[in-house]
C-alpha positions as a printed NumPy array, in Angstrom:
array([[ 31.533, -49.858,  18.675],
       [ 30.58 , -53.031,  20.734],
       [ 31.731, -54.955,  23.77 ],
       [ 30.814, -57.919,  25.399],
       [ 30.799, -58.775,  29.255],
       [ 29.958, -62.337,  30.573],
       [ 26.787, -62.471,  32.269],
       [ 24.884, -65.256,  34.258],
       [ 25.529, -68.347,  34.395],
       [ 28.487, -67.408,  32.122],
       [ 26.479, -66.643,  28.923],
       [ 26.395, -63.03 ,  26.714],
       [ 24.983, -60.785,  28.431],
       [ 23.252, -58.871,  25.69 ],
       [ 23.41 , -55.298,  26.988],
       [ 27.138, -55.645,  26.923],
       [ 27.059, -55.285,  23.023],
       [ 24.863, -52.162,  23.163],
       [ 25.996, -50.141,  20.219],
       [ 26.867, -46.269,  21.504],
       [ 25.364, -45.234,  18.033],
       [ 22.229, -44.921,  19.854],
       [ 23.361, -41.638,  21.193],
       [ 22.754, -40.333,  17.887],
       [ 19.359, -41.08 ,  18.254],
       [ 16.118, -39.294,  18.857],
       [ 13.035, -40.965,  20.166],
       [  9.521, -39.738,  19.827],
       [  6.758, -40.906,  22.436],
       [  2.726, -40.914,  21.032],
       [  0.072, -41.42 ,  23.236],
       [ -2.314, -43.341,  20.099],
       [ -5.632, -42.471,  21.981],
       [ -4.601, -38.818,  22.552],
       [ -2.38 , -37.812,  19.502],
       [ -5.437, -37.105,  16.905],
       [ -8.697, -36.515,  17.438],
       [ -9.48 , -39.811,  16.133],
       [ -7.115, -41.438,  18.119],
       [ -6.464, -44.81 ,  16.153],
       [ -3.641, -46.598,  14.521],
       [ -4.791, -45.098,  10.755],
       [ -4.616, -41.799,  11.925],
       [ -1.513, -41.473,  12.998],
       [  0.105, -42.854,   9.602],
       [ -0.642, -38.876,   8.259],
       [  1.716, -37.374,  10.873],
       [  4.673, -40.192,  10.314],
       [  6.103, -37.572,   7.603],
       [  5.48 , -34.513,  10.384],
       [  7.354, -36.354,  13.269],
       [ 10.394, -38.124,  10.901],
       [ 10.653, -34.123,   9.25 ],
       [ 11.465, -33.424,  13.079],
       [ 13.891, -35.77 ,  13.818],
       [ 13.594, -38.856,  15.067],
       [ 14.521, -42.159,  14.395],
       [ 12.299, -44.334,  16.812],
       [  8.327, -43.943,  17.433],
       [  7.797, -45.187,  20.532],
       [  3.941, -46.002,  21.506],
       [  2.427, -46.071,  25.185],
       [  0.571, -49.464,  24.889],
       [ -1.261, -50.522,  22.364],
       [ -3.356, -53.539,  24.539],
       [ -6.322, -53.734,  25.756],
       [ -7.694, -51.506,  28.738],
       [ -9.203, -53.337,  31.86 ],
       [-12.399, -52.159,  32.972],
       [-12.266, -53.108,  36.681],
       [-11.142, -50.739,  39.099],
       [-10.217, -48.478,  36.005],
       [ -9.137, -45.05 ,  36.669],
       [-10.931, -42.496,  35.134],
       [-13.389, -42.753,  31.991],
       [-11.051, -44.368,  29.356],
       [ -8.375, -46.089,  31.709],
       [ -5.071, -45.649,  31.747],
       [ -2.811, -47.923,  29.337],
       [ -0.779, -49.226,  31.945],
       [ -3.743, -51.374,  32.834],
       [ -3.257, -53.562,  30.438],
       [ -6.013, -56.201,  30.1  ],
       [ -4.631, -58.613,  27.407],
       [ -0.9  , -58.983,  26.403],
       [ -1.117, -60.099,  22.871],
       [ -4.219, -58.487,  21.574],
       [ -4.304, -54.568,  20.413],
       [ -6.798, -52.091,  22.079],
       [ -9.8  , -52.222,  19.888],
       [-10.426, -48.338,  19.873],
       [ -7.003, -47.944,  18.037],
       [ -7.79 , -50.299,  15.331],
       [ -7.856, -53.859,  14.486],
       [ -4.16 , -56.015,  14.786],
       [ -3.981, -55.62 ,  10.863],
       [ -3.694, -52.108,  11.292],
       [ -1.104, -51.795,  13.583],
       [  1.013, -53.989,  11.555],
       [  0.555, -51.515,   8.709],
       [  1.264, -48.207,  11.181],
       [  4.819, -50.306,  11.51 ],
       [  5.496, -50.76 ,   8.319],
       [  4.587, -47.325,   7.249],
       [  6.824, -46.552,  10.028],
       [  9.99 , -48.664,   8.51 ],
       [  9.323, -47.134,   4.756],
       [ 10.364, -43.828,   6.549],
       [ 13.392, -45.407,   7.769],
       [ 12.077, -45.425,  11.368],
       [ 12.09 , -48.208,  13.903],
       [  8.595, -48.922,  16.328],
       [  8.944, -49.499,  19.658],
       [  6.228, -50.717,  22.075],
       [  5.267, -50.248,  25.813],
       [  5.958, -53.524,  27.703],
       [  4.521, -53.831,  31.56 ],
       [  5.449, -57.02 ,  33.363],
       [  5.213, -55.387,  36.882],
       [  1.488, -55.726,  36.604],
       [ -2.025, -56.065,  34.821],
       [ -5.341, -55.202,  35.246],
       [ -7.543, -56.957,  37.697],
       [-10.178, -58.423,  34.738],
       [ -6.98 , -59.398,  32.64 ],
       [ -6.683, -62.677,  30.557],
       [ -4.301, -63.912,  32.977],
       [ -5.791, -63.071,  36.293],
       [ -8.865, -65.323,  34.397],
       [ -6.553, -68.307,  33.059],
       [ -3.563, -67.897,  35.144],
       [ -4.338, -66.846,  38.581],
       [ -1.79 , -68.226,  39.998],
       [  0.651, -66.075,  38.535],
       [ -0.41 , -63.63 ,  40.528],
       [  1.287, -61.768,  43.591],
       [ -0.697, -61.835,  46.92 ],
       [ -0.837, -59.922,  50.036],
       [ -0.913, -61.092,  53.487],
       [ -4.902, -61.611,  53.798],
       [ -4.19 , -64.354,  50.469],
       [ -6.086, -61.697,  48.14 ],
       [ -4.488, -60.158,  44.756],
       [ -2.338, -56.706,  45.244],
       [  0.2  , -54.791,  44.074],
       [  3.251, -53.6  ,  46.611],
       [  2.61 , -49.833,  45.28 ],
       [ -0.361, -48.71 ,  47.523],
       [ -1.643, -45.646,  44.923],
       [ -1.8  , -47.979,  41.684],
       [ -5.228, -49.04 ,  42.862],
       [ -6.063, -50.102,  38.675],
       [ -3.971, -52.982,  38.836],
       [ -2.718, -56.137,  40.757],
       [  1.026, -57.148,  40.319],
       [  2.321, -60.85 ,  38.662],
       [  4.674, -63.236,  40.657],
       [  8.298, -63.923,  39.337],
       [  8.558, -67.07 ,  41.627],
       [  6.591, -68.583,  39.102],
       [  8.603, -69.546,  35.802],
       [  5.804, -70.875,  34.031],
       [  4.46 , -66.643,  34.326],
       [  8.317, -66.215,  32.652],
       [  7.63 , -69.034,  29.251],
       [  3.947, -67.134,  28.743],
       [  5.552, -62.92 ,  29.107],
       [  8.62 , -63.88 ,  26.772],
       [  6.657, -66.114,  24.187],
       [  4.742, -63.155,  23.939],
       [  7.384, -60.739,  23.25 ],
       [  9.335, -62.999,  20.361],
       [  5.123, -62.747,  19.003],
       [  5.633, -58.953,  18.899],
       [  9.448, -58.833,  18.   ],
       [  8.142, -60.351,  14.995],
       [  6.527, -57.019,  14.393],
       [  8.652, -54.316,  16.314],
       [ 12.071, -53.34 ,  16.806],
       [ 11.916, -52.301,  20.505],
       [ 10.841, -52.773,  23.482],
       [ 10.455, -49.552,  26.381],
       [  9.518, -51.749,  29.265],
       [  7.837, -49.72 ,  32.404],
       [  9.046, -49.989,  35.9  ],
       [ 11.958, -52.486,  34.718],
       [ 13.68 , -51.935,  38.062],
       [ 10.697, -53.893,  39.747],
       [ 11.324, -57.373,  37.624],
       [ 14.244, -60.005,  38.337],
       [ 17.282, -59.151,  35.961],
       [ 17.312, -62.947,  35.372],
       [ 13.773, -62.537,  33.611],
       [ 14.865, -59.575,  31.486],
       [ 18.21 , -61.541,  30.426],
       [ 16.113, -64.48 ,  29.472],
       [ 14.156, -62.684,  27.445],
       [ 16.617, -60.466,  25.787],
       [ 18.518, -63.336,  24.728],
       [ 15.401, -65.235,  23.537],
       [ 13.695, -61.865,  21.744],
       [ 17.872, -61.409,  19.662],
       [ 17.186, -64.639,  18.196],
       [ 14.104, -63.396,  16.556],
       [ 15.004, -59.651,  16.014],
       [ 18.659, -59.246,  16.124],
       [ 19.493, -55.633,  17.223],
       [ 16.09 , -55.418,  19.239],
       [ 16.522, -51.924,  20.747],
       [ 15.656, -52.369,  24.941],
       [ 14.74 , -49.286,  26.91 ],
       [ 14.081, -49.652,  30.931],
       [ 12.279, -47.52 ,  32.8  ],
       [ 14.608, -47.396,  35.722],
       [ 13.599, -45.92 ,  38.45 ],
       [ 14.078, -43.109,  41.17 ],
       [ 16.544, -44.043,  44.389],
       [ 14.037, -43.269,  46.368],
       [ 11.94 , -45.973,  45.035],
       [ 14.697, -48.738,  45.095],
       [ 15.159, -47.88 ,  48.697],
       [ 11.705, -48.102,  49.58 ],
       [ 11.162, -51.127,  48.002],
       [ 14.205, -52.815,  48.873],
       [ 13.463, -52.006,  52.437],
       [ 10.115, -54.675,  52.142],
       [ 12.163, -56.808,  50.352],
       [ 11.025, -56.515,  47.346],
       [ 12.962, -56.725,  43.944],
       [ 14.35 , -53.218,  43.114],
       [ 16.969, -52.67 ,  40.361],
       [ 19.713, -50.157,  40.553],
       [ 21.204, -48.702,  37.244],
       [ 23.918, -50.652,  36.994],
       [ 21.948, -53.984,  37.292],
       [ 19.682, -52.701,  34.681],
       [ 22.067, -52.027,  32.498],
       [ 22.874, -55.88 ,  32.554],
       [ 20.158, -56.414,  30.096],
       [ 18.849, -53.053,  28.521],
       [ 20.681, -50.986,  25.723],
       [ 19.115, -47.836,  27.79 ],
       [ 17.495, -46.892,  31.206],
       [ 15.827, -43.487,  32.131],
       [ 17.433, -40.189,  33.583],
       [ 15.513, -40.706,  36.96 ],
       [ 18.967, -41.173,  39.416],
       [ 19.859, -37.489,  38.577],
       [ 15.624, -35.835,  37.885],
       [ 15.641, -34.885,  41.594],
       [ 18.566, -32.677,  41.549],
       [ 17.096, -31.396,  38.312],
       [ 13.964, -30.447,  40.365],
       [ 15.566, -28.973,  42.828],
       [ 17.948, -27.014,  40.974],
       [ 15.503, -25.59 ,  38.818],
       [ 13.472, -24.451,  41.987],
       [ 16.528, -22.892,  43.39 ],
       [ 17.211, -25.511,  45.984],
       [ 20.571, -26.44 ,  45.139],
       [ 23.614, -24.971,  42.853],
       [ 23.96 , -25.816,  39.154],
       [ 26.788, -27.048,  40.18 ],
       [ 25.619, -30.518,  41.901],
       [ 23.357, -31.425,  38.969],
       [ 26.006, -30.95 ,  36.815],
       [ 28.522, -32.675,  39.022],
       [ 26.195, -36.033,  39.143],
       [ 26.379, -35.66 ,  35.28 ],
       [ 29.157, -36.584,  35.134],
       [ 29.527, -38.797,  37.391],
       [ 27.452, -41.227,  35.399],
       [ 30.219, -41.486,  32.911],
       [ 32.32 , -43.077,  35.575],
       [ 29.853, -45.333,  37.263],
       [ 28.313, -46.797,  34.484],
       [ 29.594, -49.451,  31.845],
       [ 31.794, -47.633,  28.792],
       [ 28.551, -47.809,  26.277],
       [ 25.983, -46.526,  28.94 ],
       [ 23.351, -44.82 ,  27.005],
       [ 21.198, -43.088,  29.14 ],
       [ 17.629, -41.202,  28.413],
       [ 17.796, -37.379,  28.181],
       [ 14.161, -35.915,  27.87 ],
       [ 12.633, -32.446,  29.786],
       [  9.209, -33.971,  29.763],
       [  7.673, -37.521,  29.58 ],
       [  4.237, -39.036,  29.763],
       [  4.326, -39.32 ,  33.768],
       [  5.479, -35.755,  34.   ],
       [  4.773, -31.848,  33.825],
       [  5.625, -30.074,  30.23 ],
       [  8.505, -28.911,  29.836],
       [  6.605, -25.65 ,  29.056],
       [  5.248, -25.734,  32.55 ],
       [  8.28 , -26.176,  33.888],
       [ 10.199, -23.55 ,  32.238],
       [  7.444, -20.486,  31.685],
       [ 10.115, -18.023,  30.179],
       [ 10.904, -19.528,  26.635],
       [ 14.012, -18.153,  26.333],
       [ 14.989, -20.519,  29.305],
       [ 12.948, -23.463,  27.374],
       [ 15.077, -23.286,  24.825],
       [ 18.558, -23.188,  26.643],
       [ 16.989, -26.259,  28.106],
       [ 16.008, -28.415,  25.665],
       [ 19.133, -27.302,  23.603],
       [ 21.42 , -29.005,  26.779],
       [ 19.225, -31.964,  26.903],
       [ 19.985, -32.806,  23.438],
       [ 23.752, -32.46 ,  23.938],
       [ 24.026, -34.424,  26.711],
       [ 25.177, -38.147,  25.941],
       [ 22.513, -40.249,  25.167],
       [ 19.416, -40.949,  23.178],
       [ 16.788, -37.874,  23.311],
       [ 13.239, -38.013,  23.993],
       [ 10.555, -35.536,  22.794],
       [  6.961, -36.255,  23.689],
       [  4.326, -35.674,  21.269],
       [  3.104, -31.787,  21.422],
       [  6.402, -30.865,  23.505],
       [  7.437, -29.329,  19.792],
       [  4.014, -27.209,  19.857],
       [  5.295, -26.133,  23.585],
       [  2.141, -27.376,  24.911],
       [  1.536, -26.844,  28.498],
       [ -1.02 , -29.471,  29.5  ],
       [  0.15 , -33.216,  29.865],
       [ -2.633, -35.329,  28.103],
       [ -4.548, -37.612,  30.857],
       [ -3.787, -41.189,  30.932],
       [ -6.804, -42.016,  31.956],
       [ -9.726, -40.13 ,  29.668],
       [ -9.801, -38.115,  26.266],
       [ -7.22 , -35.283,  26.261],
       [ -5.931, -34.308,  22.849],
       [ -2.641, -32.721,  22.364],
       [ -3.202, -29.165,  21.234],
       [ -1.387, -28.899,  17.805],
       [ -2.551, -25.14 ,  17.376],
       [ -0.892, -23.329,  20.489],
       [  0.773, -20.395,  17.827],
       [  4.123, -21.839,  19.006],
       [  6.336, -24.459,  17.899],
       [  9.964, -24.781,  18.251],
       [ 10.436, -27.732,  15.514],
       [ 13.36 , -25.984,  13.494],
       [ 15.052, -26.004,  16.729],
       [ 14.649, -29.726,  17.269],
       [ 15.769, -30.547,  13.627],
       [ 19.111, -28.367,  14.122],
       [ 19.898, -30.408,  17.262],
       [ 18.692, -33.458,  15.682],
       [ 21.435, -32.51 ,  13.057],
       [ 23.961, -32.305,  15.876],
       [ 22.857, -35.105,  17.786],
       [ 24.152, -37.261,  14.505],
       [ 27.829, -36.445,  14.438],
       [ 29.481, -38.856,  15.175],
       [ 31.888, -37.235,  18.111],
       [ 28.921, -36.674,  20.099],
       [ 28.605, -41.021,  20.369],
       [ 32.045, -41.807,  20.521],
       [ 33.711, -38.513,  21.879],
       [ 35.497, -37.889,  25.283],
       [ 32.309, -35.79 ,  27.52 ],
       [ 32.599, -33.411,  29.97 ],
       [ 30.186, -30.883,  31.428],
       [ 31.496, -27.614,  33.596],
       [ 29.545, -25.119,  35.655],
       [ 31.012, -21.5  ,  33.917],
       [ 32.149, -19.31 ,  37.024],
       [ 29.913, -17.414,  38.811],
       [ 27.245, -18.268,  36.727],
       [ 24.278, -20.184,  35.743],
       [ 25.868, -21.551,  32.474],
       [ 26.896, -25.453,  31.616],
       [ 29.931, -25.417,  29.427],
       [ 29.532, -29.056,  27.836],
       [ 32.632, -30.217,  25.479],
       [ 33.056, -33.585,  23.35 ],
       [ 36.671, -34.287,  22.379],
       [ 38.213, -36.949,  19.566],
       [ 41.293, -36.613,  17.547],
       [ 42.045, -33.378,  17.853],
       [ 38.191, -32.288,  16.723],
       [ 36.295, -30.368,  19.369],
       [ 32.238, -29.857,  19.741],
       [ 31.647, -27.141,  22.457],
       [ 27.989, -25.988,  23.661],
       [ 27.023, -23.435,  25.791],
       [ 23.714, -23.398,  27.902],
       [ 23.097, -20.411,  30.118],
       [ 20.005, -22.515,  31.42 ],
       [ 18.537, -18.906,  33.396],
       [ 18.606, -17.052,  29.462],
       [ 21.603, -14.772,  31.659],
       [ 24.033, -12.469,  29.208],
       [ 27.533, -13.627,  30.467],
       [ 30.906, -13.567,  29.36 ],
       [ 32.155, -17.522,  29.267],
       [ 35.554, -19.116,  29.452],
       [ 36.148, -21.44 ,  27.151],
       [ 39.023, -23.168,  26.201],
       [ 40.136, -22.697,  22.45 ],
       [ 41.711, -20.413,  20.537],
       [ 41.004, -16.972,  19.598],
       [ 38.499, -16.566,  16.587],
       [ 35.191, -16.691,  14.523],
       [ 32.886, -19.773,  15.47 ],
       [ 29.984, -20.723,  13.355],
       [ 26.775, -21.022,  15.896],
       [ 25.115, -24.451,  14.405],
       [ 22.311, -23.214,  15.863],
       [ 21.541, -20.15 ,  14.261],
       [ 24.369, -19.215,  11.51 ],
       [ 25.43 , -16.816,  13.438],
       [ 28.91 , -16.056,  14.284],
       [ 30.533, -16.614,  17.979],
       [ 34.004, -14.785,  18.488],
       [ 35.96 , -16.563,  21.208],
       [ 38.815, -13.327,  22.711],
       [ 41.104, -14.338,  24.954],
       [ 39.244, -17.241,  26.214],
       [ 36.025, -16.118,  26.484],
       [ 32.855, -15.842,  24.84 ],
       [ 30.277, -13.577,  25.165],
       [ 27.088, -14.997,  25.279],
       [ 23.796, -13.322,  24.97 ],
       [ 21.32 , -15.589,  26.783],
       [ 20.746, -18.015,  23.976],
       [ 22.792, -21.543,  23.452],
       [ 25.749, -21.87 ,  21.701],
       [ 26.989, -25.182,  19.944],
       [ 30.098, -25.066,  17.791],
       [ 32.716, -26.655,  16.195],
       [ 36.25 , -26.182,  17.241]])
C-alpha cells in the first residue's frame, strides 16, 4: 500500500510512498567489534543462519568506518567517531569483505543496513584534513559540536552545499552495496539535505529502506531554543520510511518506575496513529545500543516477557539488539572491547520466532490499531481489526493474574504463543500473568 504527498519545491517526497509492509518487519542491530570474539566482518557470516533462524529480515550494523584517534573516548573509540566516510574500519576486515558479509546477507533473503552520521565526525577525520571548511564553529572561530558531552567529535556545517554533493555522493557509493540506511541523530540535519539525498540514493537503489534516529522532545526543545536545526517527527517523516520510539520512551520510563499510570503511555500510543501520516512506521524496541538491557530493566522475567511480547505487537518495525535474545544484562561499551555474552543459560529465541510469526500477518500492517488500559489493572488490551478478522493480544506488563474484558464472543481461543487454549466467558478472559495473542 503506497501514497504519495508533494514535497519541496513541489517534487515526490519519497517518504510519502513508504510501504506499511515494513511493519511486518524485524530488524536486528550488531555491534561488528563486539558481536564475536573476533570481532570482524568474516566472523559474523557464521551467525547469519543463527540471527535469520530468529527472525529478522534486516541486519542493521553500527558503523563500519574508520575510528578517529583524537580525543577518542575510551581504548577502542566509539563508532560514532567516524574518521573516514567511505573507507571500512580496518579491524573488521578489508572493503572486499564487507561486500561479501552483504551478500551472504542477501542469499539468506535479508537486506543490510548501515549506520550513517552526518551530525558529526571525528576531529582527525578526512574531511576536517581536506575540507575544513565544512566544518561548524563556535564563537572563539575554533571547531565544536553544539552537544557539550560529545567531547570525541566536532559537528559539519549545512550552510555549506558543497559538504551536501561530498555526504550524498557518498551514500549512492554505498547504496551500491546496501539496502538501508539508519542515520543517527537525523533530527539534527536540514530535512532539505535528507530529501536530496533520498531522492538521489532511489535512483540508485530503488526501495532503499531509511531509518532516522529521531530524537527526544526534550532535545528538539533544547536545541531549538539556540537556534539550532531540530526535527520533530512529523518533519522527519518527510523523508524517512521510519523514525525511533523516543517521543513516547519517557513515559515508558516513568511508567515502568511507577511514576505515572499505564494509562498515559498507552494513551500517547495511540495518539501517534492520529498525528502521524497514514503509513507512519515507527521503531518498537525495549533496548538499543544507547540504552540499558531490557533485562536490566525488567529483573523479573516473567515481566520481560509480557514486555517484549507488547513491543512486538505494537505497529511498526521491531528491533532486537544482538544478545537481547540471550537476556543479557550488560550493554556492550561503545568505546572498548565488550563481548556480548552468548552463554548466560537463558535465551528466549522461540519466543522471538513466534512473534516474528505474528509480526508477518498481514492485519497487523494494514489493520485498524487500538491499544486499551484493562480496568483496574496493569494490562494493555491491544486489538487489530480488517474485514471482519480480529487479532487480539493481551499484555499484563506487571506478570499480574487478572480477569480481562475483551470484546468477542464466548469460546475456545488458540494462544499463538504457546498452543494453549484461552476461553473467553462472558467477555472476559482470565489471564494468568503471561501474554495472550489470538485470533478472533
Amino acid at each position: 500500500m503506497k501514497n504519495k504527498i508533494i514535497g519541496i519545491k513541489g517534487s515526490a517526497i519519497m517518504a510519502g510512498q513508504s510501504d506499511i509492509a515494513l511493519r511486518n518487519q524485524v530488524i536486528y542491530s550488531v555491534f561488528v567489534r563486539n558481536h564475536t570474539e573476533a570481532g570482524t566482518f568474516q566472523a559474523l557470516e557464521g551467525d547469519l543462519d543463527r540471527i535469520q533462524a530468529l527472525g529478522a529480515d534486516i541486519l542493521w550494523l553500527l558503523p563500519i568506518h574508520p575510528i578517529g584517534k583524537e580525543s577518542r573516548k575510551g581504548r577502542q573509540g566509539s563508532p560514532y567517531a567516524i574518521q573516514n566516510y567511505r573507507e571500512v574500519n580496518p579491524e573488521y576486515g578489508t572493503k572486499e569483505e564487507f561486500i561479501h558479509l552483504v551478500e551472504e546477507i542477501h542469499k539468506r533473503d535479508m537486506k543490510c543496513m548501515i549506520d550513517v552520521v552526518y551530525n558529526h565526525t571525528s576531529p582527525d577525520s578526512w574531511l576536517t584534513e581536506h575540507h575544513p571548511e565544512f566544518f561548524y564553529k563556535q564563537e572563539d572561530g575554533n571547531r565544536g559540536n553544539k552537544v557539550g558531552d560529545w567531547s570525541d567529535v566536532v559537528d559539519l556545517d549545512y550552510g555549506n552545499k558543497r559538504l551536501w554533493d561530498y555526504l550524498i555522493e557518498t551514500l549512492c557509493m554505498w547504496a551500491e552495496i546496501v539496502d538501508g540506511f539508519r542515520c543517527d541523530v537525523a533530527s539534527l540535519v536540514p530535512l532539505e539535505f535528507w530529501i536530496q539525498a533520498r531522492e538521489a540514493v532511489e535512483r540508485i537503489r530503488p526501495g532503499c529502506i531509511w531509518l532516522a534516529e529521531s530524537v527526544y522532545p526534550e532535545f528538539v526543545r533544547d536545541l531549538r531554543s539556540r537556534n539550532f536545526t531540530a526535527l520533530s517527527d512529523n518533519e522527519v517523516y518527510q523523508a524517512f520510511d521510519i523514525t525511533y520510539d523516543y517521543d513516547v520512551e519517557d513515559l515508558k520510563t516513568k511508567y515502568r518506575t511507577g511514576m505515572i499510570p499505564l494509562s498515559t503511555y498507552v494513551d500517547a500510543l495511540n495518539l501517534q496513529d492520529c498525528i502521524y501520516p497514514a503509513n507512519y512506521i515507527k521503531l518498537r524496541y525495549l533496548e538499543n545500543h544507547d540504552q540499558e538491557r531490557a533485562k536490566f530493566k525488567f529483573s523479573n522475567r516473567s515481566d520481560l516477557i509480557n514486555w517484549t511480547a507488547f513491543a512486538y505487537f505494537q505497529k511498526g518495525v521491531m528491533l532486537i539488539y544482538a544478545g537481547q535474545e540471550r537476556e543479557n544484562e550488560h550493554a556492550p561499551s561503545l568505546f572498548d572491547y565488550d563481548k556480548v555474552d552468548w552463554n548466560t543459560n537463558y535465551d528466549i529465541s522461540l519466543l522471538l520466532q513466534r512473534l516474528y510469526s505474528i509480526k508477518k500477518k498481514k492485519i497487523v500492517a494494514e489493520g485498524n490499531y487500538f491499544l486499551e488500559v484493562s480496568r483496574n489493572s496493569e494490562t494493555v488490551v491491544g486489538t487489530y481489526e480488517q474485514e471482519g478478522q480480529l487479532l487480539v493480544g493481551i499484555f499484563p506488563l506487571n506478570s499480574e493474574i487478572s480477569n480481562v474484558k475483551v470484546s468477542i464472543p464466548n469460546g475456545n481461543y488458540l494462544n499463538l504463543l504457546d498452543g494453549q487454549s484461552v476461553e473467553a466467558d462472558s467477555g472476559r478472559i482470565r489471564i494468568q500473568g503471561r501474554p495472550v495473542i489470538f485470533e478472533a
